[in-house]
PDB file of C-alpha atoms and ligand atoms in Angstrom:
ATOM      1  CA  MET A  15       0.037  59.131   3.288  1.00 90.00           C
ATOM      2  CA  ASN A  16      -3.222  58.535   5.023  1.00 93.00           C
ATOM      3  CA  ARG A  17      -6.405  60.563   5.093  1.00 94.00           C
ATOM      4  CA  GLU A  18      -5.743  61.843   8.597  1.00 94.00           C
ATOM      5  CA  LEU A  19      -2.378  63.325   7.628  1.00 95.00           C
ATOM      6  CA  LEU A  20      -3.890  64.893   4.537  1.00 96.00           C
ATOM      7  CA  ASN A  21      -6.580  66.518   6.654  1.00 96.00           C
ATOM      8  CA  THR A  22      -3.993  67.813   9.124  1.00 95.00           C
ATOM      9  CA  ILE A  23      -2.149  69.538   6.272  1.00 96.00           C
ATOM     10  CA  LEU A  24      -5.346  71.037   4.869  1.00 97.00           C
ATOM     11  CA  GLU A  25      -6.506  72.189   8.303  1.00 96.00           C
ATOM     12  CA  GLY A  26      -3.134  73.774   9.060  1.00 94.00           C
ATOM     13  CA  ALA A  27      -3.149  75.611   5.747  1.00 95.00           C
ATOM     14  CA  LYS A  28      -6.680  76.862   6.348  1.00 96.00           C
ATOM     15  CA  ARG A  29      -5.850  78.031   9.835  1.00 94.00           C
ATOM     16  CA  LEU A  30      -2.907  80.171   8.718  1.00 91.00           C
ATOM     17  CA  TYR A  31      -4.534  81.453   5.552  1.00 94.00           C
ATOM     18  CA  PRO A  32      -3.846  84.021   4.066  1.00 92.00           C
ATOM     19  CA  LYS A  33      -0.367  83.329   5.422  1.00 90.00           C
ATOM     20  CA  GLU A  34       1.669  80.409   4.197  1.00 90.00           C
ATOM     21  CA  VAL A  35       2.224  77.354   6.307  1.00 90.00           C
ATOM     22  CA  ILE A  36       5.255  75.100   6.019  1.00 89.00           C
ATOM     23  CA  LEU A  37       5.667  71.675   7.570  1.00 91.00           C
ATOM     24  CA  LEU A  38       8.270  68.962   7.338  1.00 90.00           C
ATOM     25  CA  LEU A  39       7.290  65.570   6.031  1.00 93.00           C
ATOM     26  CA  ARG A  40       8.696  62.584   7.775  1.00 93.00           C
ATOM     27  CA  GLY A  41       8.490  59.173   6.240  1.00 93.00           C
ATOM     28  CA  LYS A  42      10.045  56.043   4.876  1.00 91.00           C
ATOM     29  CA  LYS A  43      11.678  55.672   1.519  1.00 87.00           C
ATOM     30  CA  ARG A  44      10.780  52.550  -0.361  1.00 86.00           C
ATOM     31  CA  LYS A  45      12.074  51.326  -3.653  1.00 84.00           C
ATOM     32  CA  ASP A  46       9.748  53.328  -5.839  1.00 85.00           C
ATOM     33  CA  ALA A  47       7.579  55.135  -3.329  1.00 90.00           C
ATOM     34  CA  ILE A  48       7.863  57.316  -0.277  1.00 93.00           C
ATOM     35  CA  GLU A  49       5.431  56.800   2.516  1.00 94.00           C
ATOM     36  CA  ILE A  50       4.730  59.883   4.586  1.00 95.00           C
ATOM     37  CA  THR A  51       4.062  59.000   8.183  1.00 94.00           C
ATOM     38  CA  ASP A  52       4.384  62.203  10.228  1.00 93.00           C
ATOM     39  CA  LEU A  53       4.337  65.968  10.047  1.00 93.00           C
ATOM     40  CA  LEU A  54       6.755  68.159  11.964  1.00 88.00           C
ATOM     41  CA  VAL A  55       6.712  71.869  12.564  1.00 83.00           C
ATOM     42  CA  PRO A  56      10.114  73.161  11.450  1.00 77.00           C
ATOM     43  CA  PRO A  57      12.250  75.066  13.958  1.00 68.00           C
ATOM     44  CA  LEU A  58      12.053  78.840  13.616  1.00 59.00           C
ATOM     45  CA  ALA A  59       9.511  78.776  10.846  1.00 60.00           C
ATOM     46  CA  ARG A  60       8.627  82.294   9.857  1.00 61.00           C
ATOM     47  CA  TYR A  61       5.220  82.900   8.388  1.00 59.00           C
ATOM     48  CA  GLY A  62       4.428  85.885   6.276  1.00 55.00           C
ATOM     49  CA  GLN A  63       2.332  86.970   3.407  1.00 52.00           C
ATOM     50  CA  GLY A  64       3.741  85.479   0.244  1.00 53.00           C
ATOM     51  CA  PHE A  65       6.526  83.467   1.788  1.00 53.00           C
ATOM     52  CA  ALA A  66       7.176  80.715   4.243  1.00 56.00           C
ATOM     53  CA  GLU A  67      10.803  80.446   5.097  1.00 56.00           C
ATOM     54  CA  VAL A  68      12.696  77.928   7.125  1.00 58.00           C
ATOM     55  CA  ARG A  69      16.265  78.307   8.144  1.00 57.00           C
ATOM     56  CA  LEU A  70      17.604  75.146   6.657  1.00 58.00           C
ATOM     57  CA  HIS A  71      20.853  75.190   8.609  1.00 57.00           C
ATOM     58  CA  MET A  72      18.790  75.065  11.800  1.00 58.00           C
ATOM     59  CA  MET A  73      17.137  71.911  10.590  1.00 61.00           C
ATOM     60  CA  PRO A  74      17.701  68.774  12.615  1.00 62.00           C
ATOM     61  CA  MET A  75      19.884  66.224  10.855  1.00 65.00           C
ATOM     62  CA  ASP A  76      17.025  63.844  10.650  1.00 70.00           C
ATOM     63  CA  PHE A  77      17.194  61.485   7.723  1.00 72.00           C
ATOM     64  CA  SER A  78      13.617  60.419   8.179  1.00 87.00           C
ATOM     65  CA  ILE A  79      12.600  63.804   6.808  1.00 88.00           C
ATOM     66  CA  VAL A  80      11.652  63.191   3.209  1.00 92.00           C
ATOM     67  CA  GLY A  81      10.492  66.647   2.197  1.00 92.00           C
ATOM     68  CA  THR A  82       8.334  69.633   2.987  1.00 92.00           C
ATOM     69  CA  VAL A  83       4.792  70.768   2.389  1.00 95.00           C
ATOM     70  CA  HIS A  84       3.795  74.403   2.162  1.00 94.00           C
ATOM     71  CA  SER A  85       0.674  76.276   1.238  1.00 95.00           C
ATOM     72  CA  HIS A  86      -0.012  78.571  -1.674  1.00 95.00           C
ATOM     73  CA  PRO A  87      -2.754  80.970  -0.593  1.00 95.00           C
ATOM     74  CA  SER A  88      -2.904  82.121  -4.232  1.00 95.00           C
ATOM     75  CA  GLY A  89      -4.523  78.810  -5.192  1.00 96.00           C
ATOM     76  CA  ASN A  90      -1.701  77.958  -7.608  1.00 96.00           C
ATOM     77  CA  LEU A  91      -0.625  74.318  -7.298  1.00 97.00           C
ATOM     78  CA  THR A  92       2.539  74.784  -9.344  1.00 96.00           C
ATOM     79  CA  PRO A  93       5.867  75.143  -7.522  1.00 95.00           C
ATOM     80  CA  SER A  94       7.599  78.487  -7.989  1.00 93.00           C
ATOM     81  CA  ASN A  95      11.220  78.715  -9.093  1.00 91.00           C
ATOM     82  CA  THR A  96      12.086  79.652  -5.530  1.00 89.00           C
ATOM     83  CA  ASP A  97      10.384  76.496  -4.299  1.00 91.00           C
ATOM     84  CA  LEU A  98      12.403  74.337  -6.675  1.00 90.00           C
ATOM     85  CA  ASN A  99      15.640  76.128  -5.839  1.00 87.00           C
ATOM     86  CA  HIS A 100      15.192  75.649  -2.105  1.00 83.00           C
ATOM     87  CA  LEU A 101      14.239  72.018  -1.958  1.00 84.00           C
ATOM     88  CA  PHE A 102      14.710  70.176   1.265  1.00 83.00           C
ATOM     89  CA  GLY A 103      14.413  66.426   0.961  1.00 87.00           C
ATOM     90  CA  ALA A 104      13.054  64.405  -1.912  1.00 90.00           C
ATOM     91  CA  ILE A 105       9.506  65.693  -2.045  1.00 93.00           C
ATOM     92  CA  LEU A 106       8.139  69.160  -2.538  1.00 95.00           C
ATOM     93  CA  MET A 107       4.480  69.141  -1.628  1.00 96.00           C
ATOM     94  CA  ILE A 108       2.195  72.070  -2.214  1.00 97.00           C
ATOM     95  CA  THR A 109      -1.300  72.665  -0.991  1.00 97.00           C
ATOM     96  CA  ALA A 110      -3.291  75.407  -2.644  1.00 97.00           C
ATOM     97  CA  PHE A 111      -6.292  77.457  -1.616  1.00 97.00           C
ATOM     98  CA  PRO A 112      -9.129  76.538  -0.845  1.00 98.00           C
ATOM     99  CA  PHE A 113      -7.433  73.568   0.919  1.00 97.00           C
ATOM    100  CA  ALA A 114     -10.613  71.481   0.596  1.00 97.00           C
ATOM    101  CA  ASP A 115      -9.381  68.011  -0.327  1.00 96.00           C
ATOM    102  CA  GLU A 116      -6.653  66.078  -2.161  1.00 95.00           C
ATOM    103  CA  ARG A 117      -7.356  67.986  -5.352  1.00 96.00           C
ATOM    104  CA  ASN A 118      -5.726  70.942  -3.588  1.00 97.00           C
ATOM    105  CA  ILE A 119      -2.503  69.045  -2.928  1.00 97.00           C
ATOM    106  CA  ALA A 120       0.277  68.142  -5.338  1.00 97.00           C
ATOM    107  CA  ALA A 121       3.728  66.629  -4.876  1.00 96.00           C
ATOM    108  CA  TYR A 122       6.823  67.150  -7.006  1.00 96.00           C
ATOM    109  CA  ASN A 123      10.320  65.745  -7.211  1.00 93.00           C
ATOM    110  CA  HIS A 124      13.633  67.606  -7.609  1.00 88.00           C
ATOM    111  CA  ASP A 125      13.004  68.167 -11.292  1.00 91.00           C
ATOM    112  CA  GLY A 126       9.616  69.694 -10.712  1.00 93.00           C
ATOM    113  CA  GLU A 127       7.878  66.614 -12.075  1.00 95.00           C
ATOM    114  CA  LYS A 128       4.524  65.867 -10.563  1.00 96.00           C
ATOM    115  CA  LEU A 129       4.379  62.735  -8.433  1.00 95.00           C
ATOM    116  CA  THR A 130       1.408  60.473  -7.898  1.00 95.00           C
ATOM    117  CA  LEU A 131      -0.159  60.998  -4.533  1.00 94.00           C
ATOM    118  CA  GLN A 132      -1.790  57.998  -2.940  1.00 93.00           C
ATOM    119  CA  ILE A 133      -4.149  58.567  -0.060  1.00 94.00           C
ATOM    120  CA  LYS A 134      -4.722  55.581   2.179  1.00 91.00           C
ATOM    121  CA  GLU A 135      -8.166  55.418   3.715  1.00 88.00           C
ATOM    122  CA  SER A 136      -7.507  54.241   7.228  1.00 70.00           C
TER     123      SER A 136
HETATM  124 ZN1   ZN B   5       5.713  77.890  -2.961  1.00 92.93          ZN
END
């Protein structure tokens, strides 16, 4: 993912704070990496304090969607059990308060294992 995309995520999270933001990640799957190329606002996203919910059955059948990113206004970068139980796509990305830079973003796979995040300076 490039710097611009990262900043868009951080800005979006800041703007909705203290509410949660949730966005879909669109990208390309490679052999051992996933490149994130776009962000999409999910249909019927509902924002509230302490939860960001998407109606998954309303989701477009778009196979270029590789995961989701949502914010944790609490500042906790660890996925909750609910997060891991409601995975959509291959990547679960979390951005935590104060949404300043890449140190406030983490990505996880289905097993809750932390993935390496590479930021391309474009
Ligand atoms: Zn969460």
